[in-house]
Amino acid sequence: MPLEILLVEDSPGDVRLTQEAFRIAGKRINLNVATDGVAAMEFLRREGVHGEAPRPDFILLDLNLPKMDGREVLAHIKEDEELKTIPTIILTTSEAEVDILRSYKLQANCYLNKPVQLEAFEFLVKTVNEFWLTLARLPPRETVV
Amino acid sequence: MSTRPLKNRTVQVAFGSAIAILLLVGELSYRSIVITSENNRWVQHTHEVLENLQELQFAMETVASSVRAFLLVKDEIYLDRYRAARLSLDRHAAAVRALTVDNPVQQRRIPNLERLTAERLDLADKNIDLIRNHQPLPEVSSFRAGPGLQIMVDYQAIIRQMQDEEQRLLVLRDANTKQSTSRTELILIVGTVLGLLITVAAGWIVQRDTSRREIAEEALQESERKYRALIQGIKEYAIYMLGPQGEIRTWNPGAEQMTGCTPEEAIGQNFSRFFPPDDIALGRPQEILRLAAANGDYEEQGARMRKDKSRFQVRANFTASRDSAGKLRGFSVISRDLTENSESDTKYRGLLEAAPDAMVVVDQSGGIVLLNVQAEKQFGYRRHELLGQKVTNIIPVGFAERLIADDLRSTEDALAQQIGTGIELIGLRKDGGEFPIEIMLSPLVSAEGTLVTAAIRNISLRKAGEQHLAQLQGKYRGLLEAAPDAMVVVNQSGDIVLLNLQAEKQFGYRRDELLGQKVTNIIPVGFAERLIADDLRSAEDASAQQIETGIELIGRRKDGDEFPIEIMLSPLDSAEGTLVTAAIRNISVRKTAEMHLAQMEGKYRGLLEAAPDAMVVVNQGGEIVLLNVQAEKQFGYRRDELLGQRVTNIIPVGFAERLIADDLRSTEDALAQQIGTGIELIGLRKDGGEFPIEIMLSPLESAEGTLVTAAVRDISVRKAAETNLSQMEGRYRGLLEAAPDAMVVVNQGGKIVLLNVQAEKQFGYRRDELLGQKVTNIIPVGFAERLIADDMRSAEDASAQQIGTGIELIAQRKDGSEFPIELMLSPLRNAEGILVTAAIRDISVRKKAAVVLLQKVEELHRSNEELGQFAYIASHDLQEPLRMVASYTQLLSRRYKGKLDSDADEFIAFAVDGASRMQRLIQDLLAYSRVGTKGKDLAETSSDAALQQAIINLRGAIEERGAMITHDDPLPVVLADEMQLVQLFQNLIGNAIKYHRSGVPQVHVSVVRNGAKKWNFAVKDNGLGIDPQYFERIFGMFQRLHKRDEFAGTGIGLAICKKIVERHGGNITVESQPGLGSTFGFSLLERSANTTSTQG
């Protein structure tokens, strides 16, 4: 079964890059995209149009989002009993230490900086794939007994 | 003494035994010496024996060995040895025999010895012959064992035995010797000690004896002395010694008294001369002696005769004294005058002679029975001329009458009436002269009845005095008695004839104690001399000279105290000639005062002379009575030229007027007005020159009235200075007016004493509105405080503190508006003390400017910050779209390279290239701006650690190029931002590795101290080097010296380095030559003084 990944990213360029990167990594994934925080929450909560949305196995979250900020999204995810078990990785251009700290405080599973160079970006995605999606064990999808 | 012979005996015995012991000791010593020498001989003998025995042994051995040797070697030389040994054997054997001749034991051994010797020699000879004859020897091989050996052994045994014997004997002898020696020693010691003890004992006995004898002798002498004293002391008894024939040997005072003969007269005489002639004729004296000699002693009572032929009865005791043999040595006589009252008589006689007055003893019939030497003198008779005469010869009238008992009363009563009373009578001298006398009578009971002792005093003087007194009574008594001073009247011979009550008091005598006495008793020195007429002048002249003069002398009281007196003499004619009346005044008080005055004058005079100013003392008449050396100098006069002169001579005008009391005020008031004031006048020198003076007056009370002391100070200099000052003041005033700033001069009281026109303008006042006003009117706060001397510092100090400092204060205009000012103070001395000149500058403009500046700085600061932020944000936000462009052009390039045409490839390549360049540029820009914005505070950083980190960061490039990075060791701790320091090293070393063509890049980081606080780092490489003309450029932003295809890089590296170094308070330098590598230098601060390095 392909992994369901939720990518919360407002820049379509970055979205496409990410897709390409995963493809190069060779992993079969289903990349769901939310372009802002509100949409992300709706997706996660399977609200509105996202009533039939799959539950993501993994979330890649940018911080600087319109409408609802990535930090808020993170907070919401990690407060929600059902959602907080989903590994959530912050993927952002912000190098601010305050962001890093805040993110971990909010229980982000990991904090990654988007590299400027394409190669470096591809390498990062590859590493994430190897570590998080291959080596690491993810929690079961349904929490149904 | 019976004990004497016994003692003698003891001493003899003692000495005898001591000598005996000594002899014994001597004998024993001799004995022991003999024994010792004997023993020595024995020892020697024994040694000799032993020696010889030893030689025997040796000889024997020599025999054996020489034979053996010969047998082996067959050399004749050994035979010589053999023969010699044989000889020795013989010799020594003979010796032994001889020596031990007295020892049978030893002697017994000798034959054995000889036998063995013979055997051995025999054997030896045999062997020798054999050898000689070249025949084989029996048992040649066993020279060791064999008969020869046995013989040797036996021989040696015997020798040893003999030796042992001798040793034994030696030991025995030794023991003997020791024993006898110690015995002798003991005896010697004991004997010596005993001898000493006895000697000491004897000596002690003798000594004791002697001292006892000495004590006895002394006691004897002592008792003799006492006896003699006793004898001498006894006056009531005549005690004397006679020789066997009656010659007087000793004489005591008692005898003298009794007989009237002195010892010189008596000793040697025969004692019979004191007997009455009839007794002598009867041979009484000899009989007495005979009886005394016969019976041992004899007491008799009889008559004696004094030197003056007077007879008297005595009771005498004669004691014969004999020597130890019984021979008569003489007699000791004790006799007592039996005359009744003789004792008291004698005493009385003594008293009489010693009496100061004439003493006459008269019997009941009026005859003089006794008189003394004074009586002789007074009446001019010799004793024997008066003795027995009637007393009326010397006292014609009055004596006898008083004494003769009449029917009405007995002698005693008559006497009784007279006792104690001084009776005035007239005495008659031998020459017929009469003189008044006073007699004091006292009875004297004697054997002959009641006698009358009369003490006769010559009262002529007193009478004369009384007469005088009577004479002067009317005239002088009143005066005299009433006089407040002591009055004493003295006659020409210096006797006091009259004195008054005061004199009694002053001198502490009673009148009658002084009357008739010499005046020298009360005035020891000085009085008499002046009065006694001498050859040169008469009494009148002498007196005349003294009249009215107060003479200072010393008076002496009865108790011996002396006190200063002043006497005033005046003559007094009298019947007896010129008397001198002396008024005596006790001047002790005055003298003390005079002394004090002299002291004070001395002090005062000293002060006067020492005074720095001229001091002149002027009296009420305006005359100079005193001046000091300064005055002499100032006025050019000598002291004596001024003393007594009018003060107007030196101070023409102004002095006198002020002083002379006029009708309106007294001197004191006049003075009072001048006291303390410095009055300026003109002084006139001797040479006529005038000079300005200032005088200060003060009064001085003296005996002569009120004097004025004037301190005169030459103020010409000051006057000149004052003139100068006023001149200068003029000039100063000019300066003041011309000054561009407001100038205000303030006095110590804080009042404005001077200001210029600028000040008027600045403050909006007119000059006269400010002059005299408190400076606080224009500078409310801050001026006065700084200037007014407080308890802690003087005005000078206060001013000193302000000099040169610009003080900012607030000033107030007349209209009340305030404006900021800056003060510059400087002190100014003048006559009134210290003034402060304040230059006042209106700094409102400056203040505004300062405010503006501050604002601008604030703005700048803010804008810088904004700029920094802006740079950061800009570059950060620029990254995003750039990332897209770069990434997608790369993707394009990847996916479609070769799939489109070559143009497309080229275009895409340029696009990719441009995009990535842009990315790098922006990254560098970010890095550059982060130096400022992301910079941390400087802290103690290990430059070593930073370098290591930079090397780690560069390890890829280092490994790639094989670069060698070295550095000084150790690298110091510096004040830096750690990350930036790493970046700095990283950039410089990275450059060094990059800009290198071929070979191994070598980089060396060195550091050198620069002063106390800085480290100068240097990064030296062996790279391409830099053309000096580009030294400036390379530190610019995005400046490159090479083409892009030669070396990569944006050119921001050094700019970042520069910014980092400048941020750290240093500056970056470069030294380089193309082709010779480059050295980049920069300095960093050492750890700051405030921080202490903590060991981590």
Short mmCIF file of N, CA and C in Angstrom, two decimals, chain B residues 872-952:
data_model
loop_
_atom_site.label_atom_id
_atom_site.label_comp_id
_atom_site.label_asym_id
_atom_site.label_seq_id
_atom_site.Cartn_x
_atom_site.Cartn_y
_atom_site.Cartn_z
N TYR B 872 18.83 41.54 6.01
CA TYR B 872 18.57 40.15 6.36
C TYR B 872 17.27 39.66 5.71
N ILE B 873 16.27 40.45 5.99
CA ILE B 873 14.96 40.03 5.47
C ILE B 873 15.01 39.92 3.95
N ALA B 874 15.60 40.98 3.35
CA ALA B 874 15.64 41.00 1.88
C ALA B 874 16.31 39.74 1.36
N SER B 875 17.50 39.50 1.90
CA SER B 875 18.20 38.35 1.34
C SER B 875 17.47 37.06 1.66
N HIS B 876 16.83 37.08 2.81
CA HIS B 876 16.11 35.87 3.17
C HIS B 876 14.92 35.64 2.25
N ASP B 877 14.19 36.69 2.00
CA ASP B 877 13.00 36.55 1.16
C ASP B 877 13.36 36.36 -0.31
N LEU B 878 14.51 36.93 -0.64
CA LEU B 878 14.95 36.76 -2.04
C LEU B 878 15.27 35.30 -2.33
N GLN B 879 15.63 34.61 -1.29
CA GLN B 879 16.04 33.22 -1.48
C GLN B 879 14.94 32.38 -2.10
N GLU B 880 13.75 32.64 -1.61
CA GLU B 880 12.62 31.78 -2.01
C GLU B 880 12.44 31.67 -3.52
N PRO B 881 12.10 32.77 -4.17
CA PRO B 881 11.87 32.66 -5.62
C PRO B 881 13.12 32.18 -6.34
N LEU B 882 14.25 32.61 -5.80
CA LEU B 882 15.52 32.21 -6.41
C LEU B 882 15.69 30.71 -6.36
N ARG B 883 15.25 30.17 -5.27
CA ARG B 883 15.36 28.71 -5.10
C ARG B 883 14.55 28.02 -6.18
N MET B 884 13.41 28.56 -6.43
CA MET B 884 12.57 27.99 -7.46
C MET B 884 13.25 28.01 -8.80
N VAL B 885 13.73 29.21 -9.13
CA VAL B 885 14.37 29.37 -10.44
C VAL B 885 15.53 28.42 -10.57
N ALA B 886 16.35 28.44 -9.57
CA ALA B 886 17.55 27.60 -9.65
C ALA B 886 17.19 26.13 -9.74
N SER B 887 16.29 25.70 -8.85
CA SER B 887 15.95 24.28 -8.82
C SER B 887 15.36 23.83 -10.15
N TYR B 888 14.39 24.63 -10.67
CA TYR B 888 13.71 24.17 -11.88
C TYR B 888 14.57 24.26 -13.10
N THR B 889 15.43 25.28 -13.13
CA THR B 889 16.34 25.31 -14.29
C THR B 889 17.27 24.11 -14.23
N GLN B 890 17.61 23.70 -13.06
CA GLN B 890 18.45 22.51 -12.94
C GLN B 890 17.70 21.26 -13.37
N LEU B 891 16.47 21.22 -12.93
CA LEU B 891 15.66 20.07 -13.33
C LEU B 891 15.52 20.03 -14.84
N LEU B 892 15.25 21.22 -15.36
CA LEU B 892 15.18 21.31 -16.83
C LEU B 892 16.45 20.79 -17.45
N SER B 893 17.51 21.30 -16.98
CA SER B 893 18.80 20.92 -17.54
C SER B 893 18.98 19.42 -17.47
N ARG B 894 18.62 18.85 -16.33
CA ARG B 894 18.79 17.42 -16.11
C ARG B 894 17.95 16.62 -17.08
N ARG B 895 16.65 17.04 -17.09
CA ARG B 895 15.72 16.19 -17.83
C ARG B 895 15.83 16.38 -19.33
N TYR B 896 16.14 17.60 -19.74
CA TYR B 896 16.03 17.86 -21.18
C TYR B 896 17.33 18.13 -21.87
N LYS B 897 18.42 17.98 -21.11
CA LYS B 897 19.71 18.20 -21.76
C LYS B 897 19.90 17.15 -22.84
N GLY B 898 20.20 17.64 -23.96
CA GLY B 898 20.38 16.72 -25.08
C GLY B 898 19.07 16.38 -25.80
N LYS B 899 17.92 16.68 -25.07
CA LYS B 899 16.65 16.34 -25.68
C LYS B 899 16.14 17.48 -26.54
N LEU B 900 16.58 18.69 -26.19
CA LEU B 900 16.24 19.85 -27.03
C LEU B 900 17.43 20.14 -27.92
N ASP B 901 17.36 21.25 -28.64
CA ASP B 901 18.54 21.55 -29.46
C ASP B 901 19.66 22.17 -28.64
N SER B 902 20.79 22.32 -29.33
CA SER B 902 21.98 22.80 -28.60
C SER B 902 21.77 24.21 -28.06
N ASP B 903 21.01 25.00 -28.78
CA ASP B 903 20.74 26.35 -28.26
C ASP B 903 20.04 26.26 -26.92
N ALA B 904 19.00 25.37 -26.94
CA ALA B 904 18.24 25.24 -25.69
C ALA B 904 19.18 24.85 -24.56
N ASP B 905 20.07 23.91 -24.87
CA ASP B 905 21.06 23.51 -23.85
C ASP B 905 21.85 24.69 -23.35
N GLU B 906 22.33 25.49 -24.30
CA GLU B 906 23.14 26.63 -23.93
C GLU B 906 22.35 27.62 -23.07
N PHE B 907 21.12 27.90 -23.57
CA PHE B 907 20.29 28.86 -22.81
C PHE B 907 20.03 28.36 -21.40
N ILE B 908 19.66 27.07 -21.34
CA ILE B 908 19.40 26.51 -20.01
C ILE B 908 20.64 26.59 -19.13
N ALA B 909 21.78 26.30 -19.77
CA ALA B 909 23.04 26.34 -18.98
C ALA B 909 23.28 27.72 -18.40
N PHE B 910 23.12 28.75 -19.24
CA PHE B 910 23.30 30.11 -18.73
C PHE B 910 22.32 30.42 -17.62
N ALA B 911 21.07 29.98 -17.83
CA ALA B 911 20.04 30.26 -16.82
C ALA B 911 20.42 29.60 -15.49
N VAL B 912 20.81 28.33 -15.61
CA VAL B 912 21.20 27.61 -14.39
C VAL B 912 22.36 28.33 -13.72
N ASP B 913 23.32 28.66 -14.55
CA ASP B 913 24.51 29.32 -14.00
C ASP B 913 24.14 30.61 -13.30
N GLY B 914 23.35 31.44 -14.02
CA GLY B 914 22.96 32.71 -13.41
C GLY B 914 22.23 32.53 -12.11
N ALA B 915 21.31 31.55 -12.14
CA ALA B 915 20.52 31.34 -10.93
C ALA B 915 21.39 30.92 -9.77
N SER B 916 22.27 30.01 -10.03
CA SER B 916 23.11 29.56 -8.90
C SER B 916 24.06 30.65 -8.43
N ARG B 917 24.53 31.45 -9.35
CA ARG B 917 25.37 32.57 -8.93
C ARG B 917 24.60 33.49 -8.01
N MET B 918 23.34 33.75 -8.49
CA MET B 918 22.52 34.64 -7.69
C MET B 918 22.32 34.07 -6.30
N GLN B 919 22.10 32.78 -6.27
CA GLN B 919 21.92 32.13 -4.96
C GLN B 919 23.14 32.35 -4.07
N ARG B 920 24.28 32.13 -4.68
CA ARG B 920 25.50 32.25 -3.88
C ARG B 920 25.67 33.67 -3.41
N LEU B 921 25.41 34.63 -4.34
CA LEU B 921 25.56 36.03 -3.97
C LEU B 921 24.69 36.36 -2.77
N ILE B 922 23.44 35.91 -2.88
CA ILE B 922 22.51 36.23 -1.80
C ILE B 922 22.95 35.55 -0.49
N GLN B 923 23.44 34.34 -0.62
CA GLN B 923 23.92 33.67 0.60
C GLN B 923 25.06 34.45 1.23
N ASP B 924 25.96 34.89 0.36
CA ASP B 924 27.10 35.65 0.89
C ASP B 924 26.63 36.94 1.51
N LEU B 925 25.67 37.59 0.82
CA LEU B 925 25.14 38.84 1.36
C LEU B 925 24.53 38.60 2.73
N LEU B 926 23.82 37.52 2.82
CA LEU B 926 23.23 37.14 4.10
C LEU B 926 24.31 36.95 5.16
N ALA B 927 25.31 36.20 4.74
CA ALA B 927 26.41 35.95 5.70
C ALA B 927 27.03 37.26 6.13
N TYR B 928 27.24 38.15 5.17
CA TYR B 928 27.85 39.45 5.48
C TYR B 928 26.98 40.24 6.46
N SER B 929 25.72 40.27 6.17
CA SER B 929 24.86 41.05 7.06
C SER B 929 24.72 40.38 8.42
N ARG B 930 24.82 39.08 8.44
CA ARG B 930 24.70 38.37 9.73
C ARG B 930 25.85 38.71 10.68
N VAL B 931 27.01 39.09 10.07
CA VAL B 931 28.15 39.44 10.94
C VAL B 931 27.72 40.50 11.94
N GLY B 932 26.94 41.46 11.44
CA GLY B 932 26.50 42.51 12.34
C GLY B 932 25.30 42.10 13.17
N THR B 933 24.28 41.52 12.49
CA THR B 933 23.02 41.30 13.18
C THR B 933 23.04 40.06 14.06
N LYS B 934 23.72 39.06 13.55
CA LYS B 934 23.71 37.84 14.36
C LYS B 934 24.95 37.75 15.26
N GLY B 935 25.68 38.81 15.27
CA GLY B 935 26.91 38.78 16.07
C GLY B 935 26.62 38.67 17.55
N LYS B 936 27.40 37.85 18.21
CA LYS B 936 27.23 37.72 19.65
C LYS B 936 28.19 38.68 20.35
N ASP B 937 27.98 38.88 21.64
CA ASP B 937 28.90 39.72 22.42
C ASP B 937 30.27 39.07 22.49
N LEU B 938 31.24 39.90 22.55
CA LEU B 938 32.61 39.39 22.62
C LEU B 938 32.85 38.77 24.00
N ALA B 939 33.45 37.60 23.94
CA ALA B 939 33.73 36.92 25.21
C ALA B 939 35.08 36.25 25.09
N GLU B 940 35.56 35.74 26.15
CA GLU B 940 36.85 35.05 26.12
C GLU B 940 36.72 33.82 25.26
N THR B 941 37.56 33.78 24.25
CA THR B 941 37.48 32.66 23.32
C THR B 941 38.88 32.14 23.09
N SER B 942 38.96 30.87 22.98
CA SER B 942 40.25 30.28 22.67
C SER B 942 40.45 30.37 21.17
N SER B 943 41.46 31.13 20.76
CA SER B 943 41.70 31.25 19.32
C SER B 943 42.19 29.92 18.77
N ASP B 944 42.80 29.16 19.64
CA ASP B 944 43.26 27.83 19.25
C ASP B 944 42.07 26.96 18.86
N ALA B 945 41.09 26.97 19.70
CA ALA B 945 39.90 26.16 19.43
C ALA B 945 39.21 26.62 18.15
N ALA B 946 39.17 27.95 17.98
CA ALA B 946 38.51 28.48 16.78
C ALA B 946 39.25 28.03 15.53
N LEU B 947 40.56 28.09 15.59
CA LEU B 947 41.37 27.67 14.43
C LEU B 947 41.12 26.21 14.13
N GLN B 948 41.10 25.41 15.19
CA GLN B 948 40.88 23.97 14.99
C GLN B 948 39.54 23.72 14.32
N GLN B 949 38.53 24.46 14.76
CA GLN B 949 37.20 24.30 14.18
C GLN B 949 37.20 24.68 12.71
N ALA B 950 37.90 25.80 12.41
CA ALA B 950 37.98 26.23 11.01
C ALA B 950 38.65 25.16 10.16
N ILE B 951 39.70 24.54 10.74
CA ILE B 951 40.41 23.50 10.01
C ILE B 951 39.49 22.31 9.77
N ILE B 952 38.72 21.98 10.79
CA ILE B 952 37.76 20.88 10.64
C ILE B 952 36.76 21.19 9.50
#
